[in-house]
Amino acid sequence: DFVGIEKVDFMINSFEYSREKKWENYCQLNVNHVDQYYLDNANQLNAIAWKFFEVTEDKKQLDKALSWAKRASELEPTSHAILDTYANLLYKTGNLNLALEVEESAFEKASANGEDVKSYQALIDKIKGEL
């Protein structure tokens, strides 16, 4: 699978902005290019969406990250980690009812795998406290 120079350039710049904690540059670069390069890669979409969750409060950027998290959850509907990212972004963007539904699904999937679910339970409790 040939990777074009533009994609390599994007990947290097994205990595460098992240490493240097230049979050505004990182977010803008990813908003401009993720749809072009990663729409079929659930893990990349999830990782970038989670980073946006952590580093930005910008509504347009969060809405974009939400679209990536939703796409990742459609590509990998059994991944509790991907569902957790989607739920956290739904919560952060104000969609509490859907956030609760998605996080409960993540919780169930993680529990079934014997994973630690403390952070999932914490989000569920936080959402229920606000509904």
Coordinates of C-alpha atoms in Angstrom, one line a residue, residues 3-110:
V3 CA 1.7 6.1 1.1
G4 CA 1.9 9.4 -0.6
I5 CA 4.3 12.1 0.5
E6 CA 1.4 14.3 1.6
K7 CA 0.3 11.6 4.1
V8 CA 3.8 11.1 5.4
D9 CA 4.1 14.9 5.8
F10 CA 0.8 15.0 7.7
M11 CA 1.8 12.1 9.9
I12 CA 5.2 13.6 10.8
N13 CA 3.7 17.0 11.5
S14 CA 0.9 15.5 13.6
F15 CA 3.4 13.5 15.7
E16 CA 5.7 16.6 16.1
Y17 CA 2.9 18.9 17.2
S18 CA 1.7 16.2 19.7
R19 CA 5.3 15.7 21.0
E20 CA 5.8 19.4 21.4
K21 CA 2.3 19.8 22.9
K22 CA 1.3 22.4 20.3
W23 CA -2.3 21.4 20.6
E24 CA -3.8 24.2 18.5
N25 CA -1.6 23.2 15.5
Y26 CA -2.2 19.5 16.2
C27 CA -6.0 20.0 16.2
Q28 CA -6.1 22.2 13.1
L29 CA -3.8 19.8 11.1
N30 CA -5.9 16.8 12.1
V31 CA -9.2 18.6 11.3
N32 CA -7.9 19.3 7.9
H33 CA -6.6 15.8 7.1
V34 CA -8.0 12.9 9.2
D35 CA -11.1 12.5 6.9
Q36 CA -8.7 12.2 3.9
Y37 CA -6.4 9.5 5.4
Y38 CA -8.0 7.6 8.3
L39 CA -11.8 7.2 7.7
D40 CA -11.4 3.4 7.5
N41 CA -9.0 3.1 10.4
A42 CA -10.9 2.7 13.7
N43 CA -7.8 2.8 15.9
Q44 CA -6.4 6.0 14.4
L45 CA -9.8 7.7 14.5
N46 CA -10.1 6.6 18.1
A47 CA -6.7 7.8 19.1
I48 CA -7.0 11.2 17.5
A49 CA -10.6 11.7 18.8
W50 CA -9.4 10.8 22.4
K51 CA -6.5 13.3 22.1
F52 CA -9.0 16.0 21.0
F53 CA -11.1 15.1 24.1
E54 CA -8.1 15.7 26.2
V55 CA -6.7 18.8 24.7
T56 CA -9.4 21.1 23.2
E57 CA -12.5 22.9 24.3
D58 CA -13.2 24.3 20.8
K59 CA -16.7 23.3 19.8
K60 CA -16.0 22.8 16.1
Q61 CA -12.9 20.7 16.9
L62 CA -14.9 18.6 19.4
D63 CA -17.7 18.1 16.9
K64 CA -15.2 16.8 14.4
A65 CA -13.6 14.5 17.0
L66 CA -17.1 13.3 17.8
S67 CA -17.7 12.4 14.1
W68 CA -14.4 10.4 14.1
A69 CA -15.4 8.6 17.3
K70 CA -18.8 7.7 15.9
R71 CA -17.2 6.4 12.7
A72 CA -14.7 4.4 14.7
S73 CA -17.5 2.9 16.8
E74 CA -19.3 1.9 13.5
L75 CA -16.1 0.2 12.2
E76 CA -15.4 -1.6 15.6
P77 CA -18.7 -1.8 17.4
T78 CA -17.4 -4.4 19.8
S79 CA -14.5 -2.3 21.1
H80 CA -15.2 -1.1 24.6
A81 CA -12.3 1.4 24.4
I82 CA -13.6 2.9 21.2
L83 CA -17.1 3.1 22.6
D84 CA -15.7 4.8 25.7
T85 CA -14.1 7.5 23.6
Y86 CA -17.3 8.1 21.7
A87 CA -19.3 8.3 25.0
N88 CA -16.8 10.7 26.5
L89 CA -17.1 13.0 23.5
L90 CA -20.9 12.8 23.5
Y91 CA -20.7 13.8 27.2
K92 CA -18.3 16.7 26.5
T93 CA -20.5 18.0 23.7
G94 CA -23.7 17.8 25.7
N95 CA -25.5 14.7 24.4
L96 CA -26.0 13.1 27.9
N97 CA -28.6 10.6 27.0
L98 CA -26.7 9.0 24.1
A99 CA -23.5 9.3 26.1
L100 CA -25.0 7.2 28.9
E101 CA -26.3 4.6 26.5
V102 CA -22.9 4.2 24.7
E103 CA -20.9 4.2 28.0
E104 CA -23.2 1.5 29.4
S105 CA -22.5 -0.6 26.3
A106 CA -18.8 0.0 26.8
F107 CA -19.1 -1.0 30.4
E108 CA -20.9 -4.2 29.5
K109 CA -18.3 -5.2 26.9
A110 CA -15.4 -4.4 29.1

